[in-house]
Coordinates of C-alpha atoms in Angstrom, one line a residue:
M20 CA -10.4 -57.8 -61.1
I21 CA -11.6 -59.6 -58.0
K22 CA -8.1 -60.1 -56.8
L23 CA -7.4 -56.4 -57.2
F24 CA -10.4 -55.5 -55.1
V25 CA -9.4 -58.0 -52.4
A26 CA -5.8 -56.7 -52.4
G27 CA -7.1 -53.3 -51.4
V28 CA -8.9 -54.5 -48.3
V29 CA -5.9 -54.6 -45.9
P30 CA -4.3 -51.4 -47.1
G31 CA -7.7 -49.7 -47.1
L32 CA -8.5 -50.7 -43.5
L33 CA -4.9 -49.8 -42.4
G34 CA -5.2 -46.4 -44.0
A35 CA -8.6 -45.8 -42.5
F36 CA -7.4 -46.7 -39.0
L37 CA -4.4 -44.4 -39.2
L38 CA -6.5 -41.6 -40.6
M39 CA -8.9 -42.0 -37.7
T40 CA -5.9 -41.9 -35.3
V41 CA -4.7 -38.7 -36.8
T42 CA -8.2 -37.2 -36.6
Y43 CA -8.4 -38.2 -32.9
V44 CA -4.9 -36.7 -32.1
L45 CA -5.8 -33.4 -33.8
A46 CA -9.2 -33.3 -32.1
V47 CA -7.5 -33.7 -28.7
R48 CA -4.7 -31.3 -29.4
Y49 CA -7.0 -28.5 -30.6
D50 CA -9.7 -29.4 -28.1
L51 CA -12.3 -29.6 -30.8
P52 CA -15.9 -29.7 -29.4
R53 CA -18.0 -32.8 -29.2
A54 CA -21.6 -32.5 -30.0
E55 CA -22.6 -35.4 -27.7
S56 CA -21.2 -38.5 -26.0
F57 CA -21.4 -41.9 -27.6
D58 CA -24.7 -43.6 -27.0
L59 CA -25.4 -47.1 -28.5
G60 CA -29.1 -46.5 -28.2
H61 CA -28.8 -43.3 -30.2
V62 CA -26.8 -45.2 -32.8
G63 CA -29.7 -47.6 -33.2
R64 CA -32.3 -44.9 -33.5
T65 CA -30.3 -42.9 -36.1
F66 CA -29.6 -46.1 -38.0
K67 CA -33.4 -46.7 -38.4
E68 CA -33.9 -43.1 -39.5
A69 CA -31.0 -43.3 -42.0
F70 CA -31.8 -46.8 -43.2
W71 CA -33.1 -45.8 -46.6
A72 CA -30.3 -43.3 -47.2
L73 CA -27.8 -45.9 -46.4
T74 CA -29.0 -48.1 -49.2
M75 CA -27.3 -45.8 -51.7
P76 CA -23.7 -47.0 -50.9
V77 CA -25.1 -50.6 -51.2
I78 CA -26.6 -49.8 -54.6
I79 CA -23.3 -48.2 -55.8
L80 CA -20.8 -50.7 -54.4
G81 CA -23.0 -53.7 -54.7
G82 CA -23.7 -53.0 -58.3
I83 CA -20.0 -52.4 -59.1
F84 CA -18.7 -55.4 -57.2
S85 CA -21.3 -57.7 -58.6
G86 CA -20.5 -56.6 -62.1
L87 CA -24.0 -55.5 -62.9
V88 CA -23.1 -51.8 -63.5
T89 CA -20.1 -49.6 -64.0
A90 CA -19.1 -46.9 -61.5
T91 CA -20.9 -44.2 -63.6
E92 CA -24.1 -46.3 -64.0
G93 CA -24.0 -47.1 -60.2
A94 CA -23.8 -43.3 -59.5
G95 CA -26.8 -42.7 -61.8
L96 CA -28.8 -45.4 -60.0
A97 CA -27.9 -43.8 -56.7
V98 CA -29.2 -40.5 -57.9
M99 CA -32.5 -42.0 -58.9
A100 CA -32.7 -43.8 -55.6
A101 CA -32.0 -40.5 -53.8
L102 CA -34.9 -38.8 -55.7
V103 CA -37.3 -41.6 -54.8
I104 CA -36.2 -41.7 -51.1
G105 CA -36.3 -37.9 -50.8
L106 CA -39.6 -37.4 -52.5
F107 CA -41.7 -40.3 -51.4
I108 CA -40.1 -41.9 -48.3
Y109 CA -38.6 -39.0 -46.2
R110 CA -40.8 -36.4 -48.0
D111 CA -38.3 -33.6 -47.2
L112 CA -37.4 -32.9 -50.8
D113 CA -39.6 -30.5 -52.7
V114 CA -39.3 -28.8 -56.1
S115 CA -37.6 -25.7 -54.8
R116 CA -35.0 -27.7 -52.8
L117 CA -34.5 -30.0 -55.7
R118 CA -33.8 -27.0 -58.0
K119 CA -31.3 -25.5 -55.6
T120 CA -29.6 -28.9 -55.2
M121 CA -29.4 -29.4 -58.9
L122 CA -27.9 -25.9 -59.5
E123 CA -25.3 -26.6 -56.8
G124 CA -24.5 -29.9 -58.4
V125 CA -24.0 -28.3 -61.8
S126 CA -21.7 -25.7 -60.3
Q127 CA -19.6 -28.2 -58.5
T128 CA -19.5 -30.6 -61.5
G129 CA -18.4 -27.7 -63.7
V130 CA -15.4 -27.1 -61.4
V131 CA -14.4 -30.8 -61.6
M132 CA -15.0 -31.1 -65.3
L133 CA -12.8 -28.1 -66.0
L134 CA -10.0 -29.9 -64.1
V135 CA -10.7 -33.1 -65.9
S136 CA -10.6 -31.5 -69.3
T137 CA -7.4 -29.6 -68.5
S138 CA -5.9 -32.9 -67.2
A139 CA -7.0 -34.7 -70.4
A140 CA -5.3 -32.1 -72.6
L141 CA -2.1 -32.4 -70.6
G142 CA -2.3 -36.2 -70.9
L143 CA -2.7 -35.9 -74.7
F144 CA 0.4 -33.7 -74.8
L145 CA 2.4 -36.1 -72.7
T146 CA 1.3 -39.0 -74.9
Q147 CA 2.3 -37.3 -78.1
A148 CA 5.6 -36.3 -76.6
Q149 CA 6.1 -39.9 -75.5
V150 CA 7.1 -38.7 -72.0
P151 CA 6.0 -41.8 -70.1
Q152 CA 7.8 -44.1 -72.6
T153 CA 11.0 -42.0 -72.3
L154 CA 10.8 -42.1 -68.5
A155 CA 10.2 -45.9 -68.4
A156 CA 13.2 -46.4 -70.8
Q157 CA 15.4 -44.2 -68.6
I158 CA 14.4 -46.2 -65.5
T159 CA 15.5 -49.4 -67.2
D160 CA 18.8 -47.8 -68.2
V161 CA 19.5 -46.7 -64.7
T162 CA 18.7 -50.0 -62.8
T163 CA 16.8 -53.2 -62.9
N164 CA 16.9 -53.6 -59.1
P165 CA 13.2 -54.1 -58.1
L166 CA 13.5 -52.0 -54.9
I167 CA 14.9 -49.0 -56.8
V168 CA 12.4 -49.5 -59.6
L169 CA 9.6 -49.5 -57.1
A170 CA 10.8 -46.2 -55.7
L171 CA 11.2 -44.6 -59.1
L172 CA 7.7 -45.8 -60.2
N173 CA 6.2 -44.3 -57.0
L174 CA 7.9 -41.0 -57.7
L175 CA 6.6 -41.1 -61.4
L176 CA 3.0 -42.0 -60.4
L177 CA 2.9 -39.5 -57.5
V178 CA 4.1 -36.6 -59.7
L179 CA 1.7 -37.5 -62.5
G180 CA -1.1 -37.9 -60.0
M181 CA -0.6 -34.3 -58.9
F182 CA -1.1 -33.0 -62.4
L183 CA -3.5 -35.5 -64.1
H184 CA -6.9 -36.8 -63.3
G185 CA -6.8 -40.4 -62.0
A186 CA -8.3 -42.1 -65.0
A187 CA -6.1 -40.1 -67.4
A188 CA -3.0 -41.1 -65.4
I189 CA -3.9 -44.8 -65.5
I190 CA -4.6 -44.8 -69.2
L191 CA -1.4 -42.9 -69.9
V192 CA 1.1 -44.6 -67.7
V193 CA 0.0 -48.2 -66.8
P194 CA 0.3 -49.7 -70.3
V195 CA 3.7 -48.1 -70.8
V196 CA 5.3 -49.3 -67.6
M197 CA 3.7 -52.8 -67.4
P198 CA 6.5 -54.4 -69.5
L199 CA 9.0 -52.9 -67.0
V200 CA 6.9 -54.1 -64.0
N201 CA 6.9 -57.7 -65.5
A202 CA 10.5 -57.6 -66.4
V203 CA 11.8 -56.9 -62.9
G204 CA 9.3 -59.4 -61.3
I205 CA 6.8 -57.1 -59.6
D206 CA 3.4 -58.7 -59.1
P207 CA 0.8 -56.9 -61.2
I208 CA -1.7 -56.9 -58.4
H209 CA 0.8 -55.4 -56.0
F210 CA 1.6 -52.7 -58.7
G211 CA -2.1 -52.0 -59.1
I212 CA -2.5 -51.2 -55.4
M213 CA 0.6 -49.0 -55.6
V214 CA -1.0 -47.1 -58.5
T215 CA -4.2 -46.6 -56.6
L216 CA -2.4 -45.3 -53.5
N217 CA -0.1 -42.9 -55.5
L218 CA -3.0 -41.5 -57.4
A219 CA -5.1 -41.2 -54.2
I220 CA -2.3 -39.1 -52.7
G221 CA -1.8 -37.1 -55.9
Q222 CA -5.5 -36.3 -56.2
Q223 CA -5.3 -34.5 -52.8
T224 CA -2.1 -32.6 -53.6
P225 CA -2.1 -29.3 -55.6
P226 CA -1.9 -28.0 -58.3
V227 CA -4.6 -30.2 -59.9
A228 CA -5.9 -32.2 -56.9
S229 CA -9.3 -33.0 -58.3
V230 CA -10.5 -34.8 -55.1
L231 CA -9.3 -31.9 -52.9
I232 CA -10.9 -29.2 -55.1
T233 CA -14.2 -31.2 -55.3
S234 CA -14.3 -31.4 -51.5
C235 CA -13.4 -27.7 -51.1
S236 CA -16.2 -26.8 -53.6
I237 CA -18.8 -28.8 -51.6
A238 CA -17.6 -27.4 -48.3
R239 CA -16.9 -23.9 -49.7
A240 CA -13.5 -24.0 -48.1
G241 CA -10.2 -22.5 -49.2
I242 CA -7.9 -24.8 -51.2
W243 CA -4.6 -23.8 -49.7
E244 CA -5.8 -23.6 -46.1
T245 CA -7.3 -27.0 -46.5
S246 CA -4.1 -28.3 -48.0
R247 CA -2.1 -27.2 -45.0
T248 CA -4.6 -28.9 -42.7
N249 CA -4.4 -32.0 -44.9
L250 CA -0.7 -32.5 -44.5
P251 CA -0.8 -35.0 -41.6
F252 CA -3.3 -37.1 -43.5
I253 CA -1.2 -37.1 -46.6
A254 CA 1.8 -38.2 -44.5
V255 CA -0.2 -41.1 -43.2
L256 CA -1.2 -42.2 -46.7
A257 CA 2.5 -41.9 -47.7
F258 CA 3.4 -44.2 -44.9
V259 CA 0.8 -46.8 -46.1
L260 CA 2.2 -46.4 -49.6
L261 CA 5.7 -47.2 -48.5
L262 CA 4.5 -50.1 -46.4
V263 CA 2.6 -51.6 -49.3
T264 CA 5.4 -50.9 -51.7
Y265 CA 8.1 -52.7 -49.7
V266 CA 6.0 -55.3 -47.9
P267 CA 4.0 -56.8 -50.7
E268 CA 2.2 -59.2 -48.5
V269 CA 0.2 -56.3 -46.9
S270 CA -1.8 -56.2 -50.1
L271 CA -1.3 -59.7 -51.5
A272 CA -1.9 -61.8 -48.4
L273 CA -5.7 -62.1 -48.8
T274 CA -5.4 -62.8 -52.6
H275 CA -3.7 -66.1 -51.9
Y276 CA -7.0 -67.5 -50.7
L277 CA -8.5 -66.8 -54.2
D278 CA -6.0 -69.1 -56.0

C-alpha cells in the first residue's frame, strides 16, 4: 500500500505542473483578470488567518496515510473539525448558515449518490454478464505483447471509468485482469497507477463523470459547457497516462528506495 502511494508522487506532481501550465496559458490567452499581484507578505497573513481551516487536509490525509482511519472516517473527522472551527474559533458559522450548508450538502450528495447507485447497478449487470472476463480473455487471445496489452488495458479502463464510479470499476475489473497483468510481466504497482489515472480521466468524462458532475453541482455550472472547457486538461492527463504507461520508471523510481 505504501509503495502504491509513493508511486503516485511523481505522476501526481507532473500532472499538477502540466495542469497549472494549461491554466496559465488559458489565462493569458483569454486575458483573465487578476484580483491582485503576488505578495509574499499577504501570503503570510492569509496563512495565519486560514491556519485552522488548513488543518482539515492534514486530518484527512494524515489519518489515511498513517492508517488510523479510512477515507470515509477521515472525511467524517474533517466535518467534525469544520464544525468546531467554524462555531468556536472563527465564529462565523451560526445555526441559520449551518442549516443552509447542510441542505446544500444533502442536495449535492443526492446527485452524486444517484450516479453511484446507477453505476453500481451497471456494474452488477456487467459482472453477471461476465463482460470483464470476456474482454480479458479476448485480450489474451489477440496478443501477449506487453506494450499492446498495456494499450488495450488503458482503453478498457478508460471506457469503464466513463460509465462506472471509480470504486465500482476497481472492484469489477482489477481482480479479473490481474492474472493477465502478471502473465505478461507488468509490475502490479505500475498497473495500479495506470488504473488510478484512467479512472481519474474517466470520472471527468461524460456520460457518468461523477467528479465532473459533483464539481458542476457545487459551482452550479453547466455540465456540457464545463466539459468543453475541460478538454485541454483531459488532454494533459492523457499525456501523463501515456508517459506513465510506457515509461514505468516515472511511477516506480521512488518505490525502489522502499525495497
